[in-house]
PDB file of C-alpha atoms in Angstrom:
ATOM      1  CA  MET F   1      13.261   4.582 -19.512  1.00 49.00           C
ATOM      2  CA  THR F   2       9.877   5.336 -18.026  1.00 47.00           C
ATOM      3  CA  THR F   3       6.315   4.582 -18.913  1.00 49.00           C
ATOM      4  CA  ASP F   4       3.276   6.401 -17.658  1.00 48.00           C
ATOM      5  CA  THR F   5       0.991   4.175 -15.616  1.00 44.00           C
ATOM      6  CA  GLY F   6      -1.251   6.806 -14.109  1.00 48.00           C
ATOM      7  CA  PRO F   7      -0.346   9.013 -11.161  1.00 55.00           C
ATOM      8  CA  ALA F   8       3.212   7.665 -10.907  1.00 62.00           C
ATOM      9  CA  ALA F   9       5.649   6.408 -13.485  1.00 87.00           C
ATOM     10  CA  ASN F  10       7.616   3.185 -13.258  1.00 94.00           C
ATOM     11  CA  SER F  11      11.215   3.271 -14.417  1.00 94.00           C
ATOM     12  CA  VAL F  12      13.896   0.727 -15.226  1.00 95.00           C
ATOM     13  CA  GLN F  13      17.264   1.143 -13.572  1.00 95.00           C
ATOM     14  CA  GLN F  14      20.288  -1.058 -13.414  1.00 96.00           C
ATOM     15  CA  LEU F  15      21.022  -2.221  -9.867  1.00 96.00           C
ATOM     16  CA  SER F  16      24.172  -4.298  -9.429  1.00 94.00           C
ATOM     17  CA  GLY F  17      24.133  -5.222 -13.102  1.00 94.00           C
ATOM     18  CA  THR F  18      20.456  -6.216 -13.140  1.00 96.00           C
ATOM     19  CA  GLN F  19      17.661  -4.379 -14.939  1.00 97.00           C
ATOM     20  CA  VAL F  20      14.971  -3.628 -12.329  1.00 98.00           C
ATOM     21  CA  LEU F  21      11.538  -2.108 -12.878  1.00 98.00           C
ATOM     22  CA  LEU F  22      11.210   0.358  -9.995  1.00 98.00           C
ATOM     23  CA  CYS F  23       7.626   1.052  -8.994  1.00 97.00           C
ATOM     24  CA  PRO F  24       6.919   4.198  -6.965  1.00 96.00           C
ATOM     25  CA  ALA F  25       4.931   3.998  -3.749  1.00 94.00           C
ATOM     26  CA  ASP F  26       2.126   6.207  -5.049  1.00 92.00           C
ATOM     27  CA  GLY F  27       1.301   4.033  -8.059  1.00 91.00           C
ATOM     28  CA  PRO F  28      -1.808   1.898  -8.498  1.00 92.00           C
ATOM     29  CA  PRO F  29      -2.392  -0.958  -6.058  1.00 94.00           C
ATOM     30  CA  VAL F  30      -1.443  -4.508  -6.990  1.00 95.00           C
ATOM     31  CA  ARG F  31      -4.256  -6.574  -5.524  1.00 94.00           C
ATOM     32  CA  ASP F  32      -4.692  -9.378  -8.037  1.00 94.00           C
ATOM     33  CA  GLU F  33      -3.178 -11.347 -10.904  1.00 94.00           C
ATOM     34  CA  ARG F  34      -4.342  -8.831 -13.495  1.00 95.00           C
ATOM     35  CA  ALA F  35      -2.415  -5.989 -11.867  1.00 95.00           C
ATOM     36  CA  ALA F  36       0.600  -8.308 -11.525  1.00 96.00           C
ATOM     37  CA  THR F  37       0.342  -9.217 -15.205  1.00 96.00           C
ATOM     38  CA  ASP F  38       0.369  -5.519 -16.118  1.00 95.00           C
ATOM     39  CA  LEU F  39       3.629  -5.052 -14.192  1.00 95.00           C
ATOM     40  CA  ILE F  40       5.117  -8.184 -15.714  1.00 97.00           C
ATOM     41  CA  GLY F  41       4.252  -6.973 -19.217  1.00 96.00           C
ATOM     42  CA  GLU F  42       5.777  -3.585 -18.570  1.00 96.00           C
ATOM     43  CA  GLY F  43       8.876  -5.155 -17.048  1.00 96.00           C
ATOM     44  CA  TRP F  44       9.332  -7.453 -20.038  1.00 94.00           C
ATOM     45  CA  TYR F  45       8.762  -4.622 -22.498  1.00 96.00           C
ATOM     46  CA  LEU F  46      11.419  -2.506 -20.782  1.00 96.00           C
ATOM     47  CA  GLY F  47      13.921  -5.362 -20.432  1.00 96.00           C
ATOM     48  CA  ALA F  48      13.718  -5.820 -16.666  1.00 98.00           C
ATOM     49  CA  THR F  49      14.418  -9.129 -14.961  1.00 97.00           C
ATOM     50  CA  TRP F  50      13.212  -7.963 -11.525  1.00 98.00           C
ATOM     51  CA  VAL F  51      10.362  -5.781 -10.283  1.00 98.00           C
ATOM     52  CA  ALA F  52      10.815  -3.722  -7.104  1.00 98.00           C
ATOM     53  CA  LEU F  53       7.335  -3.147  -5.718  1.00 98.00           C
ATOM     54  CA  PRO F  54       6.657  -1.115  -2.568  1.00 98.00           C
ATOM     55  CA  ALA F  55       4.837  -3.191   0.055  1.00 98.00           C
ATOM     56  CA  ALA F  56       2.378  -0.314   0.449  1.00 96.00           C
ATOM     57  CA  ARG F  57       1.017  -1.075  -3.039  1.00 96.00           C
ATOM     58  CA  LEU F  58      -0.002  -4.595  -2.040  1.00 96.00           C
ATOM     59  CA  GLY F  59      -3.402  -5.017  -0.459  1.00 90.00           C
ATOM     60  CA  GLU F  60      -3.795  -6.528   2.976  1.00 93.00           C
ATOM     61  CA  ASP F  61      -5.121  -9.696   1.314  1.00 95.00           C
ATOM     62  CA  PHE F  62      -1.622 -10.298  -0.062  1.00 97.00           C
ATOM     63  CA  PHE F  63      -0.328 -10.629   3.493  1.00 97.00           C
ATOM     64  CA  ARG F  64      -3.162 -12.952   4.601  1.00 96.00           C
ATOM     65  CA  LEU F  65      -1.907 -16.148   3.013  1.00 96.00           C
ATOM     66  CA  SER F  66      -5.262 -17.893   3.384  1.00 95.00           C
ATOM     67  CA  THR F  67      -6.650 -15.622   0.641  1.00 96.00           C
ATOM     68  CA  ARG F  68      -4.146 -17.094  -1.881  1.00 96.00           C
ATOM     69  CA  VAL F  69      -3.567 -13.632  -3.349  1.00 97.00           C
ATOM     70  CA  ALA F  70       0.174 -13.769  -2.596  1.00 97.00           C
ATOM     71  CA  GLY F  71       0.474 -17.240  -4.102  1.00 96.00           C
ATOM     72  CA  ASP F  72      -1.372 -16.224  -7.260  1.00 96.00           C
ATOM     73  CA  ILE F  73       0.725 -13.085  -7.753  1.00 97.00           C
ATOM     74  CA  VAL F  74       4.026 -14.797  -6.977  1.00 96.00           C
ATOM     75  CA  GLN F  75       3.168 -17.700  -9.289  1.00 96.00           C
ATOM     76  CA  LYS F  76       2.458 -15.264 -12.113  1.00 96.00           C
ATOM     77  CA  PHE F  77       5.918 -13.701 -11.676  1.00 97.00           C
ATOM     78  CA  ALA F  78       7.538 -17.145 -11.514  1.00 96.00           C
ATOM     79  CA  THR F  79       5.759 -18.276 -14.670  1.00 96.00           C
ATOM     80  CA  TYR F  80       7.238 -15.338 -16.566  1.00 95.00           C
ATOM     81  CA  ARG F  81      10.644 -15.755 -14.862  1.00 94.00           C
ATOM     82  CA  LEU F  82      10.612 -12.264 -13.447  1.00 97.00           C
ATOM     83  CA  GLY F  83      11.855 -11.728  -9.901  1.00 98.00           C
ATOM     84  CA  LEU F  84       9.700  -9.818  -7.436  1.00 98.00           C
ATOM     85  CA  ALA F  85      11.158  -7.750  -4.607  1.00 98.00           C
ATOM     86  CA  VAL F  86       8.618  -6.438  -2.112  1.00 98.00           C
ATOM     87  CA  ILE F  87      10.235  -3.311  -0.707  1.00 98.00           C
ATOM     88  CA  GLY F  88       9.330  -1.759   2.634  1.00 98.00           C
ATOM     89  CA  ASP F  89       8.434  -2.421   6.218  1.00 97.00           C
ATOM     90  CA  ILE F  90       6.083  -5.385   6.649  1.00 97.00           C
ATOM     91  CA  SER F  91       6.886  -5.964  10.323  1.00 97.00           C
ATOM     92  CA  ARG F  92       3.268  -5.326  11.387  1.00 95.00           C
ATOM     93  CA  GLN F  93       1.970  -8.025   9.036  1.00 96.00           C
ATOM     94  CA  VAL F  94       4.749 -10.487   9.922  1.00 96.00           C
ATOM     95  CA  GLU F  95       4.290 -10.018  13.667  1.00 95.00           C
ATOM     96  CA  GLY F  96       0.623 -10.911  13.322  1.00 91.00           C
ATOM     97  CA  SER F  97       1.084 -14.129  11.333  1.00 95.00           C
ATOM     98  CA  THR F  98       3.355 -17.107  11.858  1.00 96.00           C
ATOM     99  CA  PRO F  99       2.580 -18.493   8.379  1.00 96.00           C
ATOM    100  CA  LEU F 100       3.504 -15.143   6.800  1.00 97.00           C
ATOM    101  CA  ARG F 101       6.709 -14.969   8.838  1.00 97.00           C
ATOM    102  CA  ASP F 102       7.637 -18.461   7.568  1.00 98.00           C
ATOM    103  CA  PHE F 103       6.703 -17.512   3.991  1.00 97.00           C
ATOM    104  CA  VAL F 104       8.895 -14.397   4.118  1.00 98.00           C
ATOM    105  CA  ARG F 105      11.833 -16.326   5.596  1.00 98.00           C
ATOM    106  CA  GLU F 106      11.607 -19.083   2.959  1.00 97.00           C
ATOM    107  CA  SER F 107      11.111 -16.600   0.109  1.00 97.00           C
ATOM    108  CA  ASN F 108      14.200 -14.662   1.151  1.00 98.00           C
ATOM    109  CA  ARG F 109      16.250 -17.861   0.946  1.00 96.00           C
ATOM    110  CA  GLY F 110      15.332 -18.312  -2.710  1.00 95.00           C
ATOM    111  CA  GLY F 111      15.949 -16.388  -5.886  1.00 94.00           C
ATOM    112  CA  GLN F 112      12.426 -15.511  -7.068  1.00 96.00           C
ATOM    113  CA  LEU F 113      10.748 -13.477  -4.309  1.00 98.00           C
ATOM    114  CA  TRP F 114      12.401 -11.292  -1.701  1.00 98.00           C
ATOM    115  CA  PHE F 115      11.003  -9.117   1.057  1.00 98.00           C
ATOM    116  CA  LEU F 116      13.501  -6.323   1.677  1.00 98.00           C
ATOM    117  CA  PRO F 117      13.466  -3.092   3.681  1.00 98.00           C
ATOM    118  CA  ASP F 118      14.774  -0.792   0.932  1.00 98.00           C
ATOM    119  CA  LEU F 119      16.426  -0.521  -2.467  1.00 97.00           C
ATOM    120  CA  ASP F 120      19.903  -0.646  -0.918  1.00 97.00           C
ATOM    121  CA  ALA F 121      19.096  -4.117   0.417  1.00 98.00           C
ATOM    122  CA  LEU F 122      17.870  -5.115  -3.061  1.00 98.00           C
ATOM    123  CA  ARG F 123      21.072  -3.796  -4.628  1.00 97.00           C
ATOM    124  CA  THR F 124      23.104  -5.879  -2.157  1.00 97.00           C
ATOM    125  CA  ARG F 125      21.070  -9.059  -2.776  1.00 97.00           C
ATOM    126  CA  LEU F 126      21.363  -8.676  -6.536  1.00 97.00           C
ATOM    127  CA  ALA F 127      25.121  -8.192  -6.234  1.00 96.00           C
ATOM    128  CA  GLU F 128      25.363 -11.347  -4.077  1.00 92.00           C
ATOM    129  CA  GLN F 129      23.267 -13.271  -6.580  1.00 87.00           C
ATOM    130  CA  GLY F 130      25.484 -12.081  -9.418  1.00 78.00           C
ATOM    131  CA  ARG F 131      28.634 -13.205  -7.581  1.00 75.00           C
ATOM    132  CA  ALA F 132      27.053 -16.591  -6.890  1.00 70.00           C
ATOM    133  CA  GLY F 133      26.273 -16.978 -10.593  1.00 64.00           C
ATOM    134  CA  GLY F 134      22.522 -17.107 -10.168  1.00 56.00           C
TER     135      GLY F 134
END
């Protein structure tokens, strides 16, 4: 299933038994709660329980925790019980911020928000989560 959201189309695929809304890298930026809510609505409509969002679609403010953009977006996903996987290389942002490094490490320990290098890593995490019953 796909829906047209402008220059790129999101699609839902099953990864390790989980319906995931896959967002292409060239889609619209997700810089605030409104854009997050649009993705959440689309994910719900298409039956997804996770959203895989390329890191490149998040503004730099997301990675500066003092702006609270990350917290607002992540809270919106948590409220609607939709997992968020930020996919891609964020090493530059993490290297420049101890708080962000800690946030990424703690997020990756949980089951709501993951920062992963690629879709293969997401597939593996979802499979592990499925085996653990969560």
